[in-house]
mmCIF file of C-alpha atoms (C1' of nucleotides) in Angstrom:
data_model
loop_
_atom_site.group_PDB
_atom_site.id
_atom_site.type_symbol
_atom_site.label_atom_id
_atom_site.label_comp_id
_atom_site.label_asym_id
_atom_site.label_seq_id
_atom_site.Cartn_x
_atom_site.Cartn_y
_atom_site.Cartn_z
ATOM 1 C CA MET A 1 173.748 29.760 55.321
ATOM 2 C CA PRO A 2 171.708 31.256 52.458
ATOM 3 C CA SER A 3 169.304 33.964 53.603
ATOM 4 C CA GLY A 4 167.797 37.162 52.339
ATOM 5 C CA ARG A 5 165.258 39.922 52.635
ATOM 6 C CA ILE A 6 162.396 40.617 50.295
ATOM 7 C CA SER A 7 161.313 44.190 50.809
ATOM 8 C CA ARG A 8 157.585 44.788 51.122
ATOM 9 C CA ASP A 9 158.030 47.288 48.280
ATOM 10 C CA GLN A 10 158.772 44.304 46.045
ATOM 11 C CA PHE A 11 155.356 42.725 46.427
ATOM 12 C CA HIS A 12 151.893 44.187 46.166
ATOM 13 C CA GLY A 13 149.528 44.328 49.112
ATOM 14 C CA ASN A 14 149.869 43.179 52.661
ATOM 15 C CA LEU A 15 151.185 39.934 54.020
ATOM 16 C CA ASP A 16 150.327 38.502 57.408
ATOM 17 C CA LEU A 17 152.033 35.141 57.780
ATOM 18 C CA GLN A 18 150.035 34.005 60.787
ATOM 19 C CA THR A 19 146.680 34.737 59.155
ATOM 20 C CA THR A 20 147.745 33.368 55.802
ATOM 21 C CA LEU A 21 149.391 30.156 56.953
ATOM 22 C CA GLU A 22 146.728 29.294 59.534
ATOM 23 C CA SER A 23 143.767 30.098 57.311
ATOM 24 C CA GLY A 24 143.113 26.482 56.385
ATOM 25 C CA GLN A 25 144.421 26.829 52.812
ATOM 26 C CA THR A 26 147.670 24.991 53.583
ATOM 27 C CA PHE A 27 148.666 22.513 56.262
ATOM 28 C CA LEU A 28 152.319 22.382 55.277
ATOM 29 C CA TRP A 29 153.798 25.248 57.325
ATOM 30 C CA LYS A 30 154.579 25.234 61.037
ATOM 31 C CA ARG A 31 155.405 27.923 63.528
ATOM 32 C CA SER A 32 158.842 27.695 65.115
ATOM 33 C CA ASP A 33 159.845 28.569 68.652
ATOM 34 C CA ASN A 34 163.261 29.800 67.537
ATOM 35 C CA ARG A 35 163.801 33.368 66.507
ATOM 36 C CA MET A 36 165.687 33.962 63.314
ATOM 37 C CA TYR A 37 167.522 36.956 64.675
ATOM 38 C CA GLU A 38 167.811 38.768 67.986
ATOM 39 C CA ASP A 39 166.112 42.094 67.323
ATOM 40 C CA ALA A 40 163.167 40.690 65.391
ATOM 41 C CA PRO A 41 160.108 42.828 66.034
ATOM 42 C CA SER A 42 158.108 39.651 65.817
ATOM 43 C CA ASP A 43 159.474 36.281 66.845
ATOM 44 C CA ASP A 44 156.969 34.447 64.715
ATOM 45 C CA VAL A 45 159.027 32.276 62.438
ATOM 46 C CA TRP A 46 157.310 29.923 60.028
ATOM 47 C CA TYR A 47 158.951 27.021 58.269
ATOM 48 C CA SER A 48 158.174 24.450 55.652
ATOM 49 C CA THR A 49 160.049 21.613 54.012
ATOM 50 C CA VAL A 50 159.859 21.221 50.265
ATOM 51 C CA LEU A 51 160.994 18.287 48.168
ATOM 52 C CA PRO A 52 162.756 19.176 44.918
ATOM 53 C CA ALA A 53 160.919 18.007 41.815
ATOM 54 C CA ASP A 54 163.346 15.142 41.228
ATOM 55 C CA GLY A 55 162.287 13.782 44.638
ATOM 56 C CA GLU A 56 164.044 10.684 45.868
ATOM 57 C CA GLY A 57 167.701 10.981 46.727
ATOM 58 C CA THR A 58 167.691 14.756 46.767
ATOM 59 C CA GLU A 59 167.917 16.616 50.038
ATOM 60 C CA PRO A 60 164.712 18.457 50.987
ATOM 61 C CA THR A 61 164.755 22.229 51.018
ATOM 62 C CA ILE A 62 164.090 23.975 54.334
ATOM 63 C CA ILE A 63 162.423 27.371 54.179
ATOM 64 C CA ARG A 64 162.177 29.592 57.240
ATOM 65 C CA VAL A 65 160.459 32.978 57.021
ATOM 66 C CA THR A 66 159.641 35.814 59.380
ATOM 67 C CA GLU A 67 158.238 39.304 58.964
ATOM 68 C CA THR A 68 159.663 42.689 59.816
ATOM 69 C CA SER A 69 157.911 45.990 59.399
ATOM 70 C CA ASP A 70 159.429 46.510 55.961
ATOM 71 C CA ALA A 71 160.411 43.079 54.677
ATOM 72 C CA LEU A 72 159.935 39.361 54.574
ATOM 73 C CA VAL A 73 163.113 37.681 55.802
ATOM 74 C CA TRP A 74 163.999 34.129 54.792
ATOM 75 C CA GLU A 75 166.711 31.581 55.450
ATOM 76 C CA SER A 76 167.249 28.203 53.860
ATOM 77 C CA ASN A 77 169.737 25.450 53.112
ATOM 78 C CA VAL A 78 169.738 26.633 49.482
ATOM 79 C CA ASP A 79 169.447 29.946 47.664
ATOM 80 C CA ALA A 80 165.673 30.126 47.918
ATOM 81 C CA GLU A 81 164.452 33.597 47.034
ATOM 82 C CA TRP A 82 162.626 32.343 43.933
ATOM 83 C CA LEU A 83 161.110 29.481 45.934
ATOM 84 C CA VAL A 84 159.893 31.766 48.723
ATOM 85 C CA THR A 85 158.408 34.093 46.129
ATOM 86 C CA SER A 86 156.647 31.189 44.462
ATOM 87 C CA LEU A 87 155.382 29.483 47.635
ATOM 88 C CA LEU A 88 153.952 32.703 49.066
ATOM 89 C CA ARG A 89 152.776 33.961 45.659
ATOM 90 C CA LEU A 90 154.546 37.265 46.264
ATOM 91 C CA ASP A 91 154.117 38.103 42.574
ATOM 92 C CA ASP A 92 150.342 38.277 43.011
ATOM 93 C CA ASP A 93 149.114 41.857 42.923
ATOM 94 C CA VAL A 94 146.475 41.348 45.600
ATOM 95 C CA PRO A 95 144.965 44.875 45.578
ATOM 96 C CA THR A 96 144.442 44.603 41.829
ATOM 97 C CA ILE A 97 142.986 41.110 42.239
ATOM 98 C CA ILE A 98 140.519 42.411 44.818
ATOM 99 C CA ASP A 99 139.625 45.317 42.537
ATOM 100 C CA THR A 100 139.026 42.853 39.727
ATOM 101 C CA ILE A 101 136.645 40.869 41.946
ATOM 102 C CA ARG A 102 134.904 44.149 42.837
ATOM 103 C CA ASP A 103 134.523 45.056 39.165
ATOM 104 C CA THR A 104 133.028 41.659 38.410
ATOM 105 C CA ALA A 105 130.815 41.262 41.468
ATOM 106 C CA GLY A 106 129.699 44.825 42.022
ATOM 107 C CA GLY A 107 128.853 45.705 45.626
ATOM 108 C CA GLU A 108 129.494 42.691 47.812
ATOM 109 C CA PRO A 109 129.255 43.850 51.439
ATOM 110 C CA LEU A 110 130.196 40.505 52.947
ATOM 111 C CA LEU A 111 133.421 40.363 50.925
ATOM 112 C CA GLU A 112 134.266 43.948 51.881
ATOM 113 C CA GLU A 113 133.896 42.973 55.535
ATOM 114 C CA ALA A 114 136.229 40.041 54.925
ATOM 115 C CA TYR A 115 138.892 42.193 53.227
ATOM 116 C CA ASP A 116 138.714 44.702 56.080
ATOM 117 C CA ALA A 117 138.895 42.034 58.763
ATOM 118 C CA HIS A 118 141.941 40.244 57.310
ATOM 119 C CA PRO A 119 144.028 42.668 55.251
ATOM 120 C CA GLY A 120 147.146 40.459 55.295
ATOM 121 C CA LEU A 121 145.482 37.321 53.991
ATOM 122 C CA ARG A 122 146.853 35.971 50.703
ATOM 123 C CA VAL A 123 146.478 32.817 48.671
ATOM 124 C CA VAL A 124 149.687 30.788 48.807
ATOM 125 C CA ARG A 125 150.982 28.016 46.546
ATOM 126 C CA SER A 126 151.359 24.552 48.032
ATOM 127 C CA PRO A 127 153.455 21.753 46.537
ATOM 128 C CA GLN A 128 151.147 19.532 44.513
ATOM 129 C CA PHE A 129 151.336 16.071 46.024
ATOM 130 C CA PRO A 130 151.397 17.197 49.677
ATOM 131 C CA CYS A 131 148.464 19.487 48.929
ATOM 132 C CA LEU A 132 146.509 16.619 47.390
ATOM 133 C CA ILE A 133 147.117 14.312 50.350
ATOM 134 C CA SER A 134 146.480 16.941 53.006
ATOM 135 C CA PHE A 135 143.132 17.929 51.496
ATOM 136 C CA ILE A 136 142.108 14.278 51.196
ATOM 137 C CA CYS A 137 142.807 14.157 54.934
ATOM 138 C CA SER A 138 140.866 17.370 55.527
ATOM 139 C CA GLN A 139 137.390 15.969 55.007
ATOM 140 C CA GLN A 140 135.182 15.991 58.117
ATOM 141 C CA MET A 141 138.110 17.334 60.169
ATOM 142 C CA GLN A 142 138.671 20.566 62.032
ATOM 143 C CA VAL A 143 141.413 22.827 60.670
ATOM 144 C CA GLY A 144 143.616 22.481 63.760
ATOM 145 C CA ARG A 145 143.467 18.723 63.627
ATOM 146 C CA ILE A 146 144.360 18.669 59.921
ATOM 147 C CA HIS A 147 147.590 20.549 60.694
ATOM 148 C CA ALA A 148 148.407 18.090 63.468
ATOM 149 C CA MET A 149 147.730 15.114 61.222
ATOM 150 C CA GLN A 150 150.027 16.357 58.433
ATOM 151 C CA THR A 151 152.771 17.043 60.969
ATOM 152 C CA LYS A 152 152.451 13.512 62.276
ATOM 153 C CA LEU A 153 152.604 12.073 58.741
ATOM 154 C CA ALA A 154 155.818 13.997 58.075
ATOM 155 C CA ARG A 155 157.450 13.095 61.393
ATOM 156 C CA THR A 156 156.599 9.435 61.035
ATOM 157 C CA LEU A 157 157.060 8.736 57.335
ATOM 158 C CA GLY A 158 159.009 11.625 55.759
ATOM 159 C CA ASP A 159 162.726 12.086 55.202
ATOM 160 C CA THR A 160 164.648 14.048 57.810
ATOM 161 C CA VAL A 161 167.057 16.907 57.191
ATOM 162 C CA GLU A 162 169.415 18.635 59.577
ATOM 163 C CA PHE A 163 169.489 22.388 59.308
ATOM 164 C CA ASN A 164 171.080 24.879 61.661
ATOM 165 C CA GLY A 165 171.218 22.349 64.493
ATOM 166 C CA GLN A 166 167.601 21.227 64.174
ATOM 167 C CA THR A 167 165.919 18.240 62.574
ATOM 168 C CA TYR A 168 163.217 18.868 59.988
ATOM 169 C CA HIS A 169 160.789 16.384 58.507
ATOM 170 C CA ALA A 170 159.748 16.463 54.870
ATOM 171 C CA PHE A 171 156.232 15.551 53.822
ATOM 172 C CA PRO A 172 156.263 11.904 52.713
ATOM 173 C CA ARG A 173 156.685 11.177 49.011
ATOM 174 C CA ALA A 174 154.106 9.137 47.108
ATOM 175 C CA ASP A 175 156.284 6.021 47.192
ATOM 176 C CA GLN A 176 156.693 6.352 50.957
ATOM 177 C CA LEU A 177 152.939 6.644 51.540
ATOM 178 C CA ALA A 178 152.223 3.839 49.072
ATOM 179 C CA ALA A 179 154.601 1.587 51.000
ATOM 180 C CA THR A 180 152.775 2.261 54.270
ATOM 181 C CA THR A 181 150.020 -0.151 55.293
ATOM 182 C CA GLU A 182 146.463 1.015 55.740
ATOM 183 C CA ASP A 183 146.644 0.022 59.415
ATOM 184 C CA GLU A 184 149.739 2.163 59.955
ATOM 185 C CA LEU A 185 147.935 5.112 58.401
ATOM 186 C CA ARG A 186 144.901 4.494 60.621
ATOM 187 C CA ASN A 187 147.220 4.440 63.620
ATOM 188 C CA LEU A 188 148.385 7.914 62.630
ATOM 189 C CA GLY A 189 144.800 9.087 63.104
ATOM 190 C CA LEU A 190 143.639 9.178 59.485
ATOM 191 C CA GLY A 191 140.563 7.085 60.198
ATOM 192 C CA TYR A 192 138.530 6.154 57.128
ATOM 193 C CA ARG A 193 140.762 8.409 54.999
ATOM 194 C CA ALA A 194 143.627 5.917 55.311
ATOM 195 C CA PRO A 195 142.700 3.842 52.226
ATOM 196 C CA TYR A 196 142.043 7.031 50.240
ATOM 197 C CA VAL A 197 145.566 8.289 50.977
ATOM 198 C CA LYS A 198 147.169 4.948 50.294
ATOM 199 C CA ARG A 199 145.386 4.359 46.995
ATOM 200 C CA THR A 200 145.983 7.905 45.769
ATOM 201 C CA ALA A 201 149.673 7.630 46.708
ATOM 202 C CA GLU A 202 149.851 4.333 44.816
ATOM 203 C CA MET A 203 148.417 6.005 41.713
ATOM 204 C CA VAL A 204 151.018 8.772 41.837
ATOM 205 C CA ALA A 205 153.880 6.406 42.665
ATOM 206 C CA ALA A 206 152.904 4.160 39.744
ATOM 207 C CA ASP A 207 152.786 7.204 37.429
ATOM 208 C CA ASP A 208 149.140 6.499 36.599
ATOM 209 C CA LEU A 209 148.358 10.158 37.126
ATOM 210 C CA HIS A 210 150.205 13.078 38.672
ATOM 211 C CA PRO A 211 148.356 16.194 39.863
ATOM 212 C CA GLY A 212 150.749 18.353 37.823
ATOM 213 C CA GLU A 213 149.404 16.856 34.594
ATOM 214 C CA LEU A 214 146.109 18.639 35.197
ATOM 215 C CA HIS A 215 147.687 21.974 34.281
ATOM 216 C CA GLN A 216 147.088 21.197 30.632
ATOM 217 C CA TYR A 217 143.293 21.256 30.994
ATOM 218 C CA GLU A 218 140.836 24.080 31.261
ATOM 219 C CA TYR A 219 139.326 24.406 34.722
ATOM 220 C CA GLU A 220 136.186 22.252 34.622
ATOM 221 C CA THR A 221 137.971 19.449 32.792
ATOM 222 C CA ALA A 222 140.760 19.548 35.366
ATOM 223 C CA ARG A 223 138.180 19.284 38.133
ATOM 224 C CA ASP A 224 136.659 16.209 36.508
ATOM 225 C CA GLU A 225 140.050 14.605 35.949
ATOM 226 C CA ILE A 226 141.379 15.191 39.452
ATOM 227 C CA GLN A 227 138.516 13.105 40.830
ATOM 228 C CA GLN A 228 140.220 9.999 39.487
ATOM 229 C CA PHE A 229 142.222 10.142 42.696
ATOM 230 C CA VAL A 230 140.585 8.203 45.511
ATOM 231 C CA GLY A 231 139.068 10.390 48.201
ATOM 232 C CA VAL A 232 138.850 13.379 45.869
ATOM 233 C CA GLY A 233 135.425 14.770 45.025
ATOM 234 C CA ASN A 234 134.392 18.223 43.872
ATOM 235 C CA LYS A 235 135.372 20.104 47.008
ATOM 236 C CA VAL A 236 138.775 18.523 47.667
ATOM 237 C CA GLY A 237 139.468 18.709 43.942
ATOM 238 C CA ASP A 238 138.746 22.437 43.926
ATOM 239 C CA CYS A 239 141.068 22.986 46.892
ATOM 240 C CA VAL A 240 143.962 21.272 45.125
ATOM 241 C CA LEU A 241 143.298 23.116 41.855
ATOM 242 C CA LEU A 242 143.200 26.448 43.680
ATOM 243 C CA TYR A 243 146.005 26.021 46.192
ATOM 244 C CA ALA A 244 148.485 23.918 44.218
ATOM 245 C CA LEU A 245 147.667 24.188 40.517
ATOM 246 C CA ASP A 246 147.085 27.926 39.970
ATOM 247 C CA PHE A 247 143.395 27.627 39.048
ATOM 248 C CA LEU A 248 142.510 30.876 40.815
ATOM 249 C CA GLU A 249 138.925 30.676 39.549
ATOM 250 C CA ALA A 250 138.217 27.512 41.579
ATOM 251 C CA VAL A 251 135.679 28.024 44.372
ATOM 252 C CA PRO A 252 135.743 25.146 46.855
ATOM 253 C CA ILE A 253 132.225 24.830 48.274
ATOM 254 C CA ASP A 254 132.449 23.476 51.792
ATOM 255 C CA THR A 255 129.976 23.712 54.680
ATOM 256 C CA TRP A 256 130.882 27.369 55.331
ATOM 257 C CA ILE A 257 130.490 28.512 51.751
ATOM 258 C CA ARG A 258 127.351 26.415 51.355
ATOM 259 C CA SER A 259 125.680 28.152 54.282
ATOM 260 C CA ALA A 260 126.923 31.581 53.138
ATOM 261 C CA VAL A 261 125.290 30.943 49.758
ATOM 262 C CA GLU A 262 122.011 30.138 51.512
ATOM 263 C CA ASP A 263 122.156 33.233 53.720
ATOM 264 C CA TYR A 264 123.726 35.883 51.472
ATOM 265 C CA PHE A 265 123.459 34.919 47.807
ATOM 266 C CA PRO A 266 120.650 32.380 47.466
ATOM 267 C CA GLU A 267 120.334 33.263 43.778
ATOM 268 C CA CYS A 268 123.628 31.380 43.275
ATOM 269 C CA ASP A 269 122.222 28.192 44.794
ATOM 270 C CA HIS A 270 121.509 26.004 41.783
ATOM 271 C CA GLY A 271 121.330 22.752 43.707
ATOM 272 C CA SER A 272 124.221 20.782 42.278
ATOM 273 C CA TYR A 273 127.834 21.539 43.153
ATOM 274 C CA THR A 274 128.745 22.097 39.517
ATOM 275 C CA ALA A 275 125.978 24.605 38.852
ATOM 276 C CA THR A 276 126.376 26.501 42.120
ATOM 277 C CA SER A 277 130.133 26.663 41.653
ATOM 278 C CA ARG A 278 129.597 27.999 38.143
ATOM 279 C CA ALA A 279 127.276 30.715 39.471
ATOM 280 C CA LEU A 280 129.861 31.754 42.069
ATOM 281 C CA ARG A 281 132.559 31.923 39.393
ATOM 282 C CA ASP A 282 130.276 34.026 37.217
ATOM 283 C CA ARG A 283 129.715 36.304 40.192
ATOM 284 C CA TRP A 284 133.333 36.690 41.309
ATOM 285 C CA GLY A 285 135.248 36.138 38.093
ATOM 286 C CA ALA A 286 138.711 34.842 37.270
ATOM 287 C CA TYR A 287 139.944 35.326 40.849
ATOM 288 C CA ALA A 288 136.903 33.761 42.509
ATOM 289 C CA GLY A 289 139.225 31.545 44.548
ATOM 290 C CA TYR A 290 140.624 34.617 46.304
ATOM 291 C CA ALA A 291 137.090 35.718 47.175
ATOM 292 C CA GLN A 292 136.368 32.241 48.467
ATOM 293 C CA LEU A 293 139.418 32.236 50.764
ATOM 294 C CA PHE A 294 138.610 35.639 52.248
ATOM 295 C CA LEU A 295 135.019 34.586 52.791
ATOM 296 C CA PHE A 296 135.902 31.203 54.269
ATOM 297 C CA HIS A 297 138.401 32.689 56.695
ATOM 298 C CA TYR A 298 136.152 35.583 57.669
ATOM 299 C CA LEU A 299 133.135 33.377 58.355
ATOM 300 C CA ARG A 300 135.197 30.902 60.324
ATOM 301 C CA LYS A 301 136.890 33.528 62.496
ATOM 302 C CA ARG A 302 134.093 35.986 63.222
ATOM 303 C CA GLU A 303 132.472 35.851 66.670
ATOM 304 C "C1'" DG B 1 126.110 10.380 74.990
ATOM 305 C "C1'" DA B 2 124.785 13.200 71.121
ATOM 306 C "C1'" DC B 3 126.691 16.318 67.761
ATOM 307 C "C1'" DC B 4 130.086 18.235 64.678
ATOM 308 C "C1'" DA B 5 134.286 18.870 61.746
ATOM 309 C "C1'" DG B 6 136.996 22.663 54.753
ATOM 310 C "C1'" DG B 7 133.209 15.246 52.180
ATOM 311 C "C1'" DT B 8 133.488 11.059 49.531
ATOM 312 C "C1'" DA B 9 132.435 6.264 48.005
ATOM 313 C "C1'" DG B 10 129.088 3.107 47.042
ATOM 314 C "C1'" DC B 11 124.697 2.003 46.064
ATOM 315 C "C1'" DA B 12 119.565 2.528 44.836
ATOM 316 C "C1'" DA B 13 115.957 4.654 42.268
ATOM 317 C "C1'" DT C 1 121.719 12.387 37.145
ATOM 318 C "C1'" DT C 2 120.073 12.885 42.311
ATOM 319 C "C1'" DG C 3 119.494 11.078 47.104
ATOM 320 C "C1'" DC C 4 120.583 8.434 50.755
ATOM 321 C "C1'" DT C 5 124.178 6.299 54.282
ATOM 322 C "C1'" DA C 6 128.488 4.635 56.406
ATOM 323 C "C1'" DC C 7 132.678 6.145 57.466
ATOM 324 C "C1'" DA C 8 137.164 7.331 62.108
ATOM 325 C "C1'" DT C 9 138.308 10.259 65.493
ATOM 326 C "C1'" DG C 10 138.777 13.850 68.949
ATOM 327 C "C1'" DG C 11 136.662 17.889 70.874
ATOM 328 C "C1'" DT C 12 132.536 20.410 72.968
#
DNA sequence: GACCAGGTAGCAA
DNA sequence: TTGCTACATGGT
């Protein structure tokens, strides 16, 4: 069974899997009850199932990760060190990124509180199509319920894989979601999002548009283009650009960020989403998305 | 029972 | 362009 250790010396900054994977930036990881090895200082194992790019007919990849004091330990059904590094963005130099935000923003007490409160929080990279669908599902939903909904989608509609004596469920492919009726999706608890998911899946399955194509555009164009998908507006679009498409300048403005703008930086409130988002990017710079995640998580968890 | 949750589509002015 | 409103569903 392929497995390995990635020493903490090999990546910059802290990593706290629990904080990072339950911060509401991804709904595609789950915590496992099974330890990976006997003397683990922490028995918190996280796993995710990833479909290879060629999709149908190829066995999904299982990734299991846990932390030790000096390393990130992984195991998989394939040699997955590069994939783990990519999914968790271990190449990101987070301290330098935070310094860059500091240099751009100047003194930002609220952000400093957020960094201090959650030192192991990182942005991670989600697979594109699952990220798109899960954020379409996220609207008007609490974070915990979004996780539960994505798990149910995978268990009901995704491919299964056996690994190390356990059954894992991959996130459904576009063709699988497109082949599901709107009523079935409603029965899985999607509510009014059911037709959004179905129609977006149909677009991807028919090759009308794939989220990966948006890489070619500069940020604001990509955000316009991604809204061709049904159920995707400015906010969901920004989440997908930030968490799946490497647009680290994207600042999703949700209810939390909206109220933080009112309370802490009203000078950035320019009314429209586009103008306010532009002001926040001017304030925080090329890594504004990192600032947004720290702020979102801090505001949501304090008190 | 209201009210809320990482909003968006559809429509009117 | 901006400003409504309806929209499912489960938890306080």
